[in-house]
Amino acid sequence: MIKMMGVLLAGLVLVGCATTKPEMPGSIYSEAAKLHVGIEYCVRMGWLSPDLGAIGKRGIESRINEYSYDYERLNSEARMINSDSQKPNQGDCNKAAMDIQGYNQNNTLQNQAARDNQRETQEIINNTRMQNTYCNRIGNQTVCSTY
């Protein structure tokens, strides 16, 4: 019972340390909705590849997931922008493709740097950790193990 209370207390302390996401500003609602609708339109028109469109939408989602937001408000903004008669042209879609490709390349470089850093850290840990050697003598033979 005391163990259980200790575990519960530790859990409450950890929950108390959790940070909440900031509320998403109104300008990001309209920006995210406009980008989302624009990407879908560009893909539908064949001016943007589906792969780049998916990467772009993932980028938008990662941006809005930095915030606490109202899903219905975001959908309402998207419906309002979708009903607007002003649609992106091919030049807008080409610029979006360049921006998405740049985002993707930056993301790839950051992931590679993180993997390299993790590998280097692991090598440092492996090279500096203490090793223990245990030897056991059986008759005339000695067997040692290092761990």
mmCIF file of C-alpha atoms in Angstrom:
data_model
loop_
_atom_site.group_PDB
_atom_site.id
_atom_site.type_symbol
_atom_site.label_atom_id
_atom_site.label_comp_id
_atom_site.label_asym_id
_atom_site.label_seq_id
_atom_site.Cartn_x
_atom_site.Cartn_y
_atom_site.Cartn_z
ATOM 1 C CA MET A 1 0.000 0.000 0.000
ATOM 2 C CA ILE A 2 2.817 2.391 0.845
ATOM 3 C CA LYS A 3 4.510 1.509 -2.464
ATOM 4 C CA MET A 4 1.302 2.306 -4.317
ATOM 5 C CA MET A 5 0.991 5.685 -2.604
ATOM 6 C CA GLY A 6 4.600 6.472 -3.505
ATOM 7 C CA VAL A 7 3.936 5.649 -7.152
ATOM 8 C CA LEU A 8 0.780 7.787 -7.167
ATOM 9 C CA LEU A 9 2.611 10.681 -5.535
ATOM 10 C CA ALA A 10 5.427 10.465 -8.094
ATOM 11 C CA GLY A 11 2.831 10.429 -10.883
ATOM 12 C CA LEU A 12 1.133 13.534 -9.493
ATOM 13 C CA VAL A 13 4.456 15.353 -9.290
ATOM 14 C CA LEU A 14 5.213 14.478 -12.912
ATOM 15 C CA VAL A 15 1.771 15.596 -14.070
ATOM 16 C CA GLY A 16 2.231 18.856 -12.178
ATOM 17 C CA CYS A 17 5.413 19.519 -14.167
ATOM 18 C CA ALA A 18 3.699 19.082 -17.533
ATOM 19 C CA THR A 19 3.539 22.248 -19.585
ATOM 20 C CA THR A 20 0.451 23.362 -21.417
ATOM 21 C CA LYS A 21 0.527 24.556 -24.995
ATOM 22 C CA PRO A 22 -0.174 28.235 -25.642
ATOM 23 C CA GLU A 23 -3.473 29.198 -27.259
ATOM 24 C CA MET A 24 -3.176 29.510 -31.041
ATOM 25 C CA PRO A 25 -3.411 33.154 -32.210
ATOM 26 C CA GLY A 26 -6.210 34.035 -34.615
ATOM 27 C CA SER A 27 -3.779 34.907 -37.411
ATOM 28 C CA ILE A 28 -2.437 31.346 -37.449
ATOM 29 C CA TYR A 29 -5.968 29.930 -37.842
ATOM 30 C CA SER A 30 -6.477 31.823 -41.081
ATOM 31 C CA GLU A 31 -2.890 31.227 -42.287
ATOM 32 C CA ALA A 32 -3.046 27.465 -41.647
ATOM 33 C CA ALA A 33 -6.486 27.162 -43.266
ATOM 34 C CA LYS A 34 -5.385 29.172 -46.313
ATOM 35 C CA LEU A 35 -2.250 27.034 -46.779
ATOM 36 C CA HIS A 36 -4.170 23.785 -46.315
ATOM 37 C CA VAL A 37 -6.871 24.722 -48.829
ATOM 38 C CA GLY A 38 -4.274 26.084 -51.258
ATOM 39 C CA ILE A 39 -2.183 22.916 -51.149
ATOM 40 C CA GLU A 40 -5.236 20.750 -51.790
ATOM 41 C CA TYR A 41 -6.236 22.966 -54.738
ATOM 42 C CA CYS A 42 -2.716 22.872 -56.227
ATOM 43 C CA VAL A 43 -2.611 19.062 -55.973
ATOM 44 C CA ARG A 44 -6.095 18.755 -57.487
ATOM 45 C CA MET A 45 -5.067 20.962 -60.422
ATOM 46 C CA GLY A 46 -1.883 18.914 -60.976
ATOM 47 C CA TRP A 47 0.369 21.891 -60.209
ATOM 48 C CA LEU A 48 1.827 20.247 -57.096
ATOM 49 C CA SER A 49 2.760 16.594 -56.696
ATOM 50 C CA PRO A 50 0.755 14.615 -54.134
ATOM 51 C CA ASP A 51 4.008 13.781 -52.307
ATOM 52 C CA LEU A 52 4.932 17.447 -51.871
ATOM 53 C CA GLY A 53 1.336 18.216 -50.945
ATOM 54 C CA ALA A 54 1.432 15.597 -48.185
ATOM 55 C CA ILE A 55 4.732 16.962 -46.877
ATOM 56 C CA GLY A 56 3.275 20.487 -46.897
ATOM 57 C CA LYS A 57 0.172 19.405 -45.000
ATOM 58 C CA ARG A 58 2.373 17.599 -42.459
ATOM 59 C CA GLY A 59 4.340 20.822 -41.993
ATOM 60 C CA ILE A 60 1.148 22.783 -41.371
ATOM 61 C CA GLU A 61 -0.040 20.167 -38.877
ATOM 62 C CA SER A 62 3.255 20.233 -36.986
ATOM 63 C CA ARG A 63 3.012 24.035 -36.821
ATOM 64 C CA ILE A 64 -0.529 24.083 -35.425
ATOM 65 C CA ASN A 65 0.224 21.234 -33.014
ATOM 66 C CA GLU A 66 2.576 23.617 -31.205
ATOM 67 C CA TYR A 67 -0.602 25.282 -29.926
ATOM 68 C CA SER A 68 -3.837 24.458 -28.209
ATOM 69 C CA TYR A 69 -6.514 25.169 -30.800
ATOM 70 C CA ASP A 70 -10.200 24.853 -31.617
ATOM 71 C CA TYR A 71 -10.612 22.234 -34.347
ATOM 72 C CA GLU A 72 -14.055 23.535 -35.338
ATOM 73 C CA ARG A 73 -12.752 27.083 -35.731
ATOM 74 C CA LEU A 74 -9.953 25.814 -37.975
ATOM 75 C CA ASN A 75 -12.466 23.878 -40.118
ATOM 76 C CA SER A 76 -14.738 26.922 -40.291
ATOM 77 C CA GLU A 77 -11.820 29.056 -41.537
ATOM 78 C CA ALA A 78 -10.998 26.402 -44.166
ATOM 79 C CA ARG A 79 -14.631 26.260 -45.378
ATOM 80 C CA MET A 80 -14.743 30.039 -45.606
ATOM 81 C CA ILE A 81 -11.484 30.174 -47.610
ATOM 82 C CA ASN A 82 -12.596 27.253 -49.796
ATOM 83 C CA SER A 83 -15.784 29.114 -50.780
ATOM 84 C CA ASP A 84 -13.762 32.224 -51.675
ATOM 85 C CA SER A 85 -13.490 32.728 -55.437
ATOM 86 C CA GLN A 86 -9.794 33.676 -55.301
ATOM 87 C CA LYS A 87 -7.776 30.498 -55.888
ATOM 88 C CA PRO A 88 -4.006 30.106 -56.182
ATOM 89 C CA ASN A 89 -2.541 30.199 -59.685
ATOM 90 C CA GLN A 90 0.221 27.984 -61.026
ATOM 91 C CA GLY A 91 2.887 30.483 -59.949
ATOM 92 C CA ASP A 92 1.571 30.374 -56.374
ATOM 93 C CA CYS A 93 1.676 26.592 -56.486
ATOM 94 C CA ASN A 94 5.255 26.618 -57.817
ATOM 95 C CA LYS A 95 6.298 28.907 -54.961
ATOM 96 C CA ALA A 96 4.527 26.605 -52.495
ATOM 97 C CA ALA A 97 6.419 23.643 -53.989
ATOM 98 C CA MET A 98 9.741 25.458 -53.452
ATOM 99 C CA ASP A 99 8.806 26.356 -49.872
ATOM 100 C CA ILE A 100 7.702 22.810 -49.096
ATOM 101 C CA GLN A 101 10.866 21.348 -50.621
ATOM 102 C CA GLY A 102 12.965 23.759 -48.526
ATOM 103 C CA TYR A 103 11.036 22.769 -45.397
ATOM 104 C CA ASN A 104 11.567 19.097 -46.235
ATOM 105 C CA GLN A 105 15.311 19.552 -46.800
ATOM 106 C CA ASN A 106 15.689 21.471 -43.512
ATOM 107 C CA ASN A 107 13.779 18.748 -41.713
ATOM 108 C CA THR A 108 16.009 16.065 -43.262
ATOM 109 C CA LEU A 109 19.164 17.961 -42.261
ATOM 110 C CA GLN A 110 17.915 18.431 -38.693
ATOM 111 C CA ASN A 111 17.058 14.738 -38.405
ATOM 112 C CA GLN A 112 20.501 13.768 -39.723
ATOM 113 C CA ALA A 113 22.206 16.149 -37.270
ATOM 114 C CA ALA A 114 20.185 14.665 -34.402
ATOM 115 C CA ARG A 115 21.152 11.124 -35.452
ATOM 116 C CA ASP A 116 24.831 12.139 -35.708
ATOM 117 C CA ASN A 117 24.703 13.788 -32.294
ATOM 118 C CA GLN A 118 23.046 10.714 -30.791
ATOM 119 C CA ARG A 119 25.681 8.447 -32.356
ATOM 120 C CA GLU A 120 28.536 10.632 -31.070
ATOM 121 C CA THR A 121 27.028 10.735 -27.588
ATOM 122 C CA GLN A 122 26.664 6.958 -27.560
ATOM 123 C CA GLU A 123 30.297 6.547 -28.679
ATOM 124 C CA ILE A 124 31.456 8.832 -25.844
ATOM 125 C CA ILE A 125 29.414 6.833 -23.345
ATOM 126 C CA ASN A 126 30.780 3.543 -24.681
ATOM 127 C CA ASN A 127 34.394 4.789 -24.638
ATOM 128 C CA THR A 128 34.278 6.273 -21.145
ATOM 129 C CA ARG A 129 32.276 3.700 -19.228
ATOM 130 C CA MET A 130 34.077 1.645 -16.625
ATOM 131 C CA GLN A 131 34.763 -1.970 -17.374
ATOM 132 C CA ASN A 132 34.870 -4.691 -14.796
ATOM 133 C CA THR A 133 36.870 -7.855 -15.210
ATOM 134 C CA TYR A 134 36.047 -10.973 -13.263
ATOM 135 C CA CYS A 135 38.453 -13.919 -13.301
ATOM 136 C CA ASN A 136 37.767 -17.432 -12.101
ATOM 137 C CA ARG A 137 40.436 -20.103 -11.719
ATOM 138 C CA ILE A 138 39.448 -23.693 -12.342
ATOM 139 C CA GLY A 139 42.353 -26.068 -11.786
ATOM 140 C CA ASN A 140 45.221 -24.875 -13.977
ATOM 141 C CA GLN A 141 42.964 -22.748 -16.184
ATOM 142 C CA THR A 142 41.915 -19.126 -15.555
ATOM 143 C CA VAL A 143 38.801 -17.743 -17.274
ATOM 144 C CA CYS A 144 38.214 -13.975 -17.275
ATOM 145 C CA SER A 145 35.124 -12.054 -18.341
ATOM 146 C CA THR A 146 35.038 -8.313 -18.959
ATOM 147 C CA TYR A 147 31.768 -6.475 -18.829
#
